[in-house]
PDB file of C-alpha atoms in Angstrom:
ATOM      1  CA  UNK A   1      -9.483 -12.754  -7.612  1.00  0.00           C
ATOM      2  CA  UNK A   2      -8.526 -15.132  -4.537  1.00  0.00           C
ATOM      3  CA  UNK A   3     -10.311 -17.546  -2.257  1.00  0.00           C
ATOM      4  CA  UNK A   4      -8.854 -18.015   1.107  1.00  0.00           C
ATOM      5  CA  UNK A   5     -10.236 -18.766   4.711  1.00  0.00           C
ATOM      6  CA  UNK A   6     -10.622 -15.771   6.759  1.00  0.00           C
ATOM      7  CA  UNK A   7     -11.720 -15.244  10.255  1.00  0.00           C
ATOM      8  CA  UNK A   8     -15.455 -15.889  11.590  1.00  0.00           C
ATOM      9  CA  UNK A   9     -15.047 -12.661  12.272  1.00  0.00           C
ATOM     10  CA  UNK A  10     -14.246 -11.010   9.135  1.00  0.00           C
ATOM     11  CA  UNK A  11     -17.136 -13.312   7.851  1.00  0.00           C
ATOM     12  CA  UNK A  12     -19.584 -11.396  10.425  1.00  0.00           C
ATOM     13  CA  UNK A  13     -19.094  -7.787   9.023  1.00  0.00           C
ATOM     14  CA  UNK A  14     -20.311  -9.091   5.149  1.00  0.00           C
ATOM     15  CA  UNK A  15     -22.767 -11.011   6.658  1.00  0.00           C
ATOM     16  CA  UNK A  16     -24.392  -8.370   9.071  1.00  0.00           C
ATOM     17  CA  UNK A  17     -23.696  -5.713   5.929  1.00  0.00           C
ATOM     18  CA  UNK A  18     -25.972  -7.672   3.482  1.00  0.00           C
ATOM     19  CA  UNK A  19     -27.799 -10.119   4.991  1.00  0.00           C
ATOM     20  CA  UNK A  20     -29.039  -8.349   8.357  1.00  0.00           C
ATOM     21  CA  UNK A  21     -28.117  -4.980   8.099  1.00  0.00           C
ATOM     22  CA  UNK A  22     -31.051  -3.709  10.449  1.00  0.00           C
ATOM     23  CA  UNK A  23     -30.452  -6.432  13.192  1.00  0.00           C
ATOM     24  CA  UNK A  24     -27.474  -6.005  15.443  1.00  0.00           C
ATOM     25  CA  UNK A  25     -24.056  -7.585  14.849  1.00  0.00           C
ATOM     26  CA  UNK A  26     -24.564 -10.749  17.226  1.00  0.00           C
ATOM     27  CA  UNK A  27     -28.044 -11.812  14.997  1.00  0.00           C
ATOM     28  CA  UNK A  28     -25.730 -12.944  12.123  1.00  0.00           C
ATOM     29  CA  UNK A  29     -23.262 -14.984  14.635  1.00  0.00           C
ATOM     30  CA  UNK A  30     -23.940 -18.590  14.781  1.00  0.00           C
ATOM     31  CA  UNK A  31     -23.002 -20.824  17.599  1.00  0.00           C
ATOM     32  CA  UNK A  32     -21.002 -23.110  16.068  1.00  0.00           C
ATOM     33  CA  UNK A  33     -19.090 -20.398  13.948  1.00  0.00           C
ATOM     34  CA  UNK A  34     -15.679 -21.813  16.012  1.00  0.00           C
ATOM     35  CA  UNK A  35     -16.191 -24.925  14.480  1.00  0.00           C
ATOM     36  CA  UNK A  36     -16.972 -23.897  10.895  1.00  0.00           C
ATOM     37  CA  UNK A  37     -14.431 -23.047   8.130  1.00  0.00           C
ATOM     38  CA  UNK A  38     -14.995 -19.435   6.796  1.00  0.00           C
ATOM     39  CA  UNK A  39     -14.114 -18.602   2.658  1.00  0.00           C
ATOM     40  CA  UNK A  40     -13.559 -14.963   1.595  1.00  0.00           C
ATOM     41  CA  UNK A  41     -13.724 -14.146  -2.352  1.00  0.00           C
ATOM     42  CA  UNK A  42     -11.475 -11.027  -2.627  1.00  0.00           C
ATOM     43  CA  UNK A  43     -11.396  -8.947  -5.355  1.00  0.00           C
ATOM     44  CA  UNK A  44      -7.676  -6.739  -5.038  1.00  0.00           C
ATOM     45  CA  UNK A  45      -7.909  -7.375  -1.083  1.00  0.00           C
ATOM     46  CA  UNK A  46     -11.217  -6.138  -0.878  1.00  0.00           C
ATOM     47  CA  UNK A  47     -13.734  -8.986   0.946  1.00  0.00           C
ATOM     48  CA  UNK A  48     -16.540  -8.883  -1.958  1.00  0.00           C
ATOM     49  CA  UNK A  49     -18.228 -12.766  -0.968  1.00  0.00           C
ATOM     50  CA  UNK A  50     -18.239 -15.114   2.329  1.00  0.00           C
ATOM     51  CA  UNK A  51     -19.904 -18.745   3.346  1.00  0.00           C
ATOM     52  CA  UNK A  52     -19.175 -20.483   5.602  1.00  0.00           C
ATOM     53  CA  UNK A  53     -18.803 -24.050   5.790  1.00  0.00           C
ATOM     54  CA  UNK A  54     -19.738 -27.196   8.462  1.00  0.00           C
ATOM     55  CA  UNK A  55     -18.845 -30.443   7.745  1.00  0.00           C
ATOM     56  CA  UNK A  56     -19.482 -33.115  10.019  1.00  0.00           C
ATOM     57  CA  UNK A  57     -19.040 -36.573   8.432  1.00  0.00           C
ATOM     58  CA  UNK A  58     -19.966 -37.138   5.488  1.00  0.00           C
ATOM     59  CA  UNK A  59     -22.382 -34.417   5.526  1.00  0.00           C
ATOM     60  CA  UNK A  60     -21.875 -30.480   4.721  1.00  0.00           C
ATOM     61  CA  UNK A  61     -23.997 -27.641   5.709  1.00  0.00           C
ATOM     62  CA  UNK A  62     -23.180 -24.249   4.029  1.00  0.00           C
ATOM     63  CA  UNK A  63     -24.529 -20.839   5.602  1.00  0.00           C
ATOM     64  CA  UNK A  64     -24.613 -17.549   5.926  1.00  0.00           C
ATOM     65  CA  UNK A  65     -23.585 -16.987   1.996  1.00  0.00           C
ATOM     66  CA  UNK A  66     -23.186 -13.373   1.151  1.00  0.00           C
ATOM     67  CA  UNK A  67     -21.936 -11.369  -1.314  1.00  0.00           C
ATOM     68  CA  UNK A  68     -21.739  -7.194  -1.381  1.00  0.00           C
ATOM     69  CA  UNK A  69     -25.183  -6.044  -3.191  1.00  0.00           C
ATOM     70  CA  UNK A  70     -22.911  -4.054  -5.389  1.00  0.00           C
ATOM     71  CA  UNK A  71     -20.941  -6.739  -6.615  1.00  0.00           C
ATOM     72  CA  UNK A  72     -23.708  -9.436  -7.061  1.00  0.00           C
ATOM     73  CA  UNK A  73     -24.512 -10.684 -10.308  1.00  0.00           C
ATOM     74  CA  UNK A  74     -20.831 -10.477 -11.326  1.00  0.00           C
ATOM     75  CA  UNK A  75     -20.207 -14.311 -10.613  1.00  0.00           C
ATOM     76  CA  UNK A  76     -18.317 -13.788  -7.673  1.00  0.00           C
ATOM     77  CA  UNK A  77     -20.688 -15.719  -5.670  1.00  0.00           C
ATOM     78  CA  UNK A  78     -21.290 -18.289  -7.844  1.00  0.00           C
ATOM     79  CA  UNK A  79     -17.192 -18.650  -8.315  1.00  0.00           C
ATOM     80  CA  UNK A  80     -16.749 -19.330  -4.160  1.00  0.00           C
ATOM     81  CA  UNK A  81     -19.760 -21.387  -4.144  1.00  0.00           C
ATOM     82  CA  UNK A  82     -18.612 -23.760  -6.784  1.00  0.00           C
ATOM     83  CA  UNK A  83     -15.281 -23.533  -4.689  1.00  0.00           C
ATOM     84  CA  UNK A  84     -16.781 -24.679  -1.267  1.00  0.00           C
ATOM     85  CA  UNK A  85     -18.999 -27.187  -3.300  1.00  0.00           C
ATOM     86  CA  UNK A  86     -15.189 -28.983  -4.486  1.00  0.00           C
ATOM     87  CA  UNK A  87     -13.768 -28.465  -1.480  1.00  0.00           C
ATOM     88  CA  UNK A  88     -16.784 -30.839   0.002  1.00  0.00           C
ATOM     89  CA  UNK A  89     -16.155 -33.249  -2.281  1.00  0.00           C
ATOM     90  CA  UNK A  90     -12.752 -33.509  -2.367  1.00  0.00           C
ATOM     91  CA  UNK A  91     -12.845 -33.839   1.218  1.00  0.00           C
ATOM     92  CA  UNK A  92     -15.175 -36.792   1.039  1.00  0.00           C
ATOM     93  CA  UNK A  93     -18.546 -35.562   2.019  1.00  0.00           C
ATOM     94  CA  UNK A  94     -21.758 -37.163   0.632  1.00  0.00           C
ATOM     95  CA  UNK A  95     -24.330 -34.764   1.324  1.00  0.00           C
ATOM     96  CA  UNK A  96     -23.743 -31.053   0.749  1.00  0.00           C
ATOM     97  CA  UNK A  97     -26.865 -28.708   2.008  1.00  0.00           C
ATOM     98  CA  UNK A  98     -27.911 -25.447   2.452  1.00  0.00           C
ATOM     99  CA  UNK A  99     -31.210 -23.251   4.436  1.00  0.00           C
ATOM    100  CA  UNK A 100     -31.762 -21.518   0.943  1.00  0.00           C
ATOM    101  CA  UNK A 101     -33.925 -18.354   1.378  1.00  0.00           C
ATOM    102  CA  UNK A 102     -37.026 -19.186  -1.131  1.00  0.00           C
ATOM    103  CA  UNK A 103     -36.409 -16.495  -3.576  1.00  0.00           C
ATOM    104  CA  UNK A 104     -32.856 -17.834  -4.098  1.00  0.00           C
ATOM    105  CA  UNK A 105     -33.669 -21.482  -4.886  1.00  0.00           C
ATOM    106  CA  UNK A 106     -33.231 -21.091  -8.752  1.00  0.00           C
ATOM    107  CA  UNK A 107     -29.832 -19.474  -8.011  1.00  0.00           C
ATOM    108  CA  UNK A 108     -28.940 -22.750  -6.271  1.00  0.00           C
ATOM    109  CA  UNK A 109     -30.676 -25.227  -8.944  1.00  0.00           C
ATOM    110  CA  UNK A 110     -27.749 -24.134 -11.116  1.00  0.00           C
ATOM    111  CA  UNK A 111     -25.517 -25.801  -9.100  1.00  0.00           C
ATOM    112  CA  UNK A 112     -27.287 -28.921  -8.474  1.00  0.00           C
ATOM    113  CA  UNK A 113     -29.136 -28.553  -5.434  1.00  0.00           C
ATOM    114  CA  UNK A 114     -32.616 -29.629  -5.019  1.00  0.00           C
ATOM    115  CA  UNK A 115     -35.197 -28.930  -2.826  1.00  0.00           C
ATOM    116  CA  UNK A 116     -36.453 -31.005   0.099  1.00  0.00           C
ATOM    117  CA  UNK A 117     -39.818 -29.941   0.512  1.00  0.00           C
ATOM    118  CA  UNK A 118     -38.573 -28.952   4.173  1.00  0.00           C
ATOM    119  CA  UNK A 119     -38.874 -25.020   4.526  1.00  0.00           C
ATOM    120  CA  UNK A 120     -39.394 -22.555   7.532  1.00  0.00           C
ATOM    121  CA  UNK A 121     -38.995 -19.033   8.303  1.00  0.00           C
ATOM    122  CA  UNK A 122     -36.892 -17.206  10.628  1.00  0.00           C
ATOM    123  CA  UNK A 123     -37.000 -13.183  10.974  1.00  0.00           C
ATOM    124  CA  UNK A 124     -39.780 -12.966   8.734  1.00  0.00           C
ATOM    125  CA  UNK A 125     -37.920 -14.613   5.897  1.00  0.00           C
ATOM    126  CA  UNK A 126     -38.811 -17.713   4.091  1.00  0.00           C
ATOM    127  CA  UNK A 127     -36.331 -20.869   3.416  1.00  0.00           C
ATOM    128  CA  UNK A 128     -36.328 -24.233   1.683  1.00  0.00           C
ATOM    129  CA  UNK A 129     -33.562 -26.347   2.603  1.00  0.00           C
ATOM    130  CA  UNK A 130     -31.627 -27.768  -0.687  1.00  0.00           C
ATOM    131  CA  UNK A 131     -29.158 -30.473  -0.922  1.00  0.00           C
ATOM    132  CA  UNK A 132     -26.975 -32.030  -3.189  1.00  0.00           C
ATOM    133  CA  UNK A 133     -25.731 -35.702  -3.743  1.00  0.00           C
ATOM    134  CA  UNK A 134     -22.335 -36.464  -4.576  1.00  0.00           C
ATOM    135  CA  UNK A 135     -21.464 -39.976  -5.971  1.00  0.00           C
ATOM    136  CA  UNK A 136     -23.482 -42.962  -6.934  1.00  0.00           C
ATOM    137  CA  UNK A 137     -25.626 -44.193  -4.359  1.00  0.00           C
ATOM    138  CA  UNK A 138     -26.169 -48.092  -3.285  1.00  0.00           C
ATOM    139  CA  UNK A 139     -28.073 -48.895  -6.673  1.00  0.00           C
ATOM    140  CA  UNK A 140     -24.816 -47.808  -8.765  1.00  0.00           C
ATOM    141  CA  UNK A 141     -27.055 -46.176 -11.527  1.00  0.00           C
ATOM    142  CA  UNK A 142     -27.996 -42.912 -10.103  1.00  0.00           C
ATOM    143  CA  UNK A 143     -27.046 -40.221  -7.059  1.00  0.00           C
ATOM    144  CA  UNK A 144     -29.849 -38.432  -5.190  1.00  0.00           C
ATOM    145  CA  UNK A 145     -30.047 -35.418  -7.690  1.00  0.00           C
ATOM    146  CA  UNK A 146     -31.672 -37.697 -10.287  1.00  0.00           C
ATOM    147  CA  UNK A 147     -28.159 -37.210 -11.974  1.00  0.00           C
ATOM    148  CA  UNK A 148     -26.040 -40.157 -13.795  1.00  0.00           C
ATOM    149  CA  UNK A 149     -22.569 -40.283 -12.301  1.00  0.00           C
ATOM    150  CA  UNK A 150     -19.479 -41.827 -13.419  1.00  0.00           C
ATOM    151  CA  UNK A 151     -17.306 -42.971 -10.817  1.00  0.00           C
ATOM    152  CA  UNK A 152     -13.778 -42.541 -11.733  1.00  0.00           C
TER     153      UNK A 152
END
Protein backbone atom coordinates (compact mmCIF):
# COMPACT_ATOMS: atom_id res chain seq x y z
CA UNK A 1 0.00 0.00 0.00
CA UNK A 2 1.43 3.64 -0.85
CA UNK A 3 0.34 7.22 -0.36
CA UNK A 4 1.62 9.67 -2.81
CA UNK A 5 0.29 12.99 -4.46
CA UNK A 6 -1.18 12.47 -7.75
CA UNK A 7 -2.65 14.78 -10.24
CA UNK A 8 -6.07 16.82 -9.72
CA UNK A 9 -6.76 15.03 -12.44
CA UNK A 10 -6.30 11.54 -11.55
CA UNK A 11 -8.20 12.70 -8.34
CA UNK A 12 -11.32 13.64 -10.72
CA UNK A 13 -11.90 10.10 -12.25
CA UNK A 14 -12.35 8.45 -8.35
CA UNK A 15 -14.17 11.26 -7.46
CA UNK A 16 -16.72 11.46 -10.44
CA UNK A 17 -16.68 7.29 -10.18
CA UNK A 18 -18.02 7.28 -6.55
CA UNK A 19 -19.09 10.34 -5.49
CA UNK A 20 -21.07 11.74 -8.66
CA UNK A 21 -21.25 9.10 -10.96
CA UNK A 22 -24.60 10.41 -12.63
CA UNK A 23 -23.37 14.11 -12.92
CA UNK A 24 -20.86 14.91 -15.60
CA UNK A 25 -17.09 14.97 -15.09
CA UNK A 26 -16.73 18.90 -14.53
CA UNK A 27 -19.52 18.65 -11.30
CA UNK A 28 -16.76 16.98 -9.19
CA UNK A 29 -13.96 19.72 -10.29
CA UNK A 30 -13.47 22.40 -7.83
CA UNK A 31 -12.08 25.76 -8.59
CA UNK A 32 -9.35 25.89 -6.56
CA UNK A 33 -8.25 22.20 -7.39
CA UNK A 34 -4.73 24.04 -8.85
CA UNK A 35 -4.11 25.16 -5.59
CA UNK A 36 -4.90 22.05 -3.54
CA UNK A 37 -2.57 19.06 -2.87
CA UNK A 38 -4.15 15.75 -4.16
CA UNK A 39 -3.28 12.09 -2.05
CA UNK A 40 -3.83 8.76 -3.86
CA UNK A 41 -3.96 5.42 -1.59
CA UNK A 42 -2.80 2.71 -4.07
CA UNK A 43 -3.19 -0.66 -3.56
CA UNK A 44 -0.40 -2.59 -6.26
CA UNK A 45 -0.71 0.70 -8.55
CA UNK A 46 -4.24 0.57 -8.59
CA UNK A 47 -5.85 4.25 -7.29
CA UNK A 48 -8.32 2.60 -4.55
CA UNK A 49 -8.75 6.25 -2.22
CA UNK A 50 -8.26 10.19 -2.98
CA UNK A 51 -8.76 13.68 -0.84
CA UNK A 52 -7.68 16.34 -1.47
CA UNK A 53 -6.21 18.84 0.64
CA UNK A 54 -6.29 23.05 1.10
CA UNK A 55 -4.36 24.60 3.49
CA UNK A 56 -4.28 28.15 3.84
CA UNK A 57 -2.64 29.30 7.10
CA UNK A 58 -3.12 27.76 9.79
CA UNK A 59 -6.27 26.35 8.64
CA UNK A 60 -6.99 23.00 6.47
CA UNK A 61 -9.97 22.14 4.50
CA UNK A 62 -10.15 18.49 3.22
CA UNK A 63 -12.63 17.52 0.24
CA UNK A 64 -13.78 15.52 -2.13
CA UNK A 65 -12.69 12.16 -0.03
CA UNK A 66 -13.40 9.03 -1.93
CA UNK A 67 -12.68 5.69 -1.87
CA UNK A 68 -13.82 2.77 -4.63
CA UNK A 69 -17.30 1.29 -3.17
CA UNK A 70 -15.62 -2.02 -3.57
CA UNK A 71 -12.82 -1.40 -1.49
CA UNK A 72 -14.54 0.60 1.37
CA UNK A 73 -14.66 -0.71 4.68
CA UNK A 74 -11.17 -2.22 4.24
CA UNK A 75 -9.42 0.79 6.09
CA UNK A 76 -8.02 2.20 3.17
CA UNK A 77 -9.79 5.35 3.70
CA UNK A 78 -9.38 5.66 7.08
CA UNK A 79 -5.36 4.86 6.51
CA UNK A 80 -5.03 8.20 3.93
CA UNK A 81 -7.22 10.14 6.10
CA UNK A 82 -5.19 9.68 9.20
CA UNK A 83 -2.27 10.43 6.66
CA UNK A 84 -3.57 13.91 5.43
CA UNK A 85 -4.72 14.56 9.12
CA UNK A 86 -0.46 14.28 10.08
CA UNK A 87 0.50 15.81 7.24
CA UNK A 88 -1.71 19.01 8.60
CA UNK A 89 -0.18 18.92 11.61
CA UNK A 90 3.13 18.45 10.90
CA UNK A 91 2.88 21.24 8.64
CA UNK A 92 1.63 23.53 11.35
CA UNK A 93 -2.02 23.97 10.79
CA UNK A 94 -4.44 24.64 13.70
CA UNK A 95 -7.69 23.94 12.35
CA UNK A 96 -8.27 20.90 10.15
CA UNK A 97 -12.06 20.74 8.59
CA UNK A 98 -14.12 19.01 6.42
CA UNK A 99 -18.09 19.49 4.50
CA UNK A 100 -18.90 15.93 5.95
CA UNK A 101 -21.99 14.45 4.16
CA UNK A 102 -24.46 13.78 7.32
CA UNK A 103 -24.56 10.10 7.09
CA UNK A 104 -20.73 10.02 7.36
CA UNK A 105 -20.28 12.09 10.53
CA UNK A 106 -19.71 9.00 12.86
CA UNK A 107 -17.06 7.84 10.34
CA UNK A 108 -15.31 11.15 11.03
CA UNK A 109 -15.96 11.24 15.01
CA UNK A 110 -13.38 8.45 15.00
CA UNK A 111 -10.89 10.63 14.07
CA UNK A 112 -11.62 13.51 16.18
CA UNK A 113 -13.71 15.74 14.32
CA UNK A 114 -16.68 17.37 15.70
CA UNK A 115 -19.51 18.90 14.42
CA UNK A 116 -20.25 22.61 14.09
CA UNK A 117 -23.80 22.77 14.03
CA UNK A 118 -23.21 24.48 10.47
CA UNK A 119 -24.77 22.10 7.72
CA UNK A 120 -26.27 22.64 4.14
CA UNK A 121 -27.07 20.72 1.17
CA UNK A 122 -25.84 20.76 -2.25
CA UNK A 123 -27.25 18.28 -5.11
CA UNK A 124 -29.78 17.02 -2.91
CA UNK A 125 -27.29 15.81 -0.36
CA UNK A 126 -27.01 16.79 3.19
CA UNK A 127 -23.61 18.04 5.06
CA UNK A 128 -22.41 19.10 8.48
CA UNK A 129 -19.19 20.71 8.47
CA UNK A 130 -16.66 19.01 11.17
CA UNK A 131 -13.45 20.26 12.43
CA UNK A 132 -10.73 19.33 14.44
CA UNK A 133 -8.34 21.22 16.90
CA UNK A 134 -4.83 20.56 17.05
CA UNK A 135 -2.78 21.81 20.09
CA UNK A 136 -3.67 23.51 23.29
CA UNK A 137 -5.49 26.56 22.90
CA UNK A 138 -4.84 30.07 24.86
CA UNK A 139 -6.14 28.54 28.29
CA UNK A 140 -3.25 25.75 28.14
CA UNK A 141 -5.68 23.06 29.61
CA UNK A 142 -7.71 22.01 26.73
CA UNK A 143 -7.90 22.18 22.56
CA UNK A 144 -11.25 22.77 20.85
CA UNK A 145 -12.22 18.97 20.67
CA UNK A 146 -12.83 18.97 24.44
CA UNK A 147 -9.54 16.82 24.33
CA UNK A 148 -6.47 17.17 26.96
CA UNK A 149 -3.26 17.72 25.03
CA UNK A 150 0.24 17.44 25.98
CA UNK A 151 2.46 19.69 24.31
CA UNK A 152 5.73 18.13 23.69
Amino acid sequence: MDIRCIPKEQAWQLRHEVMWPERELDYVKLDDDGAGEHYGLFGQERLISVVSLFIEGEEAQFRKFATLESEQGKGYGSRLLQHVLEEAEQRGVRRFFCNARRNKAPFYQKFGLAATGQTFSKGGKDYIIMERYFGADEAGAEDRNGVEQAND
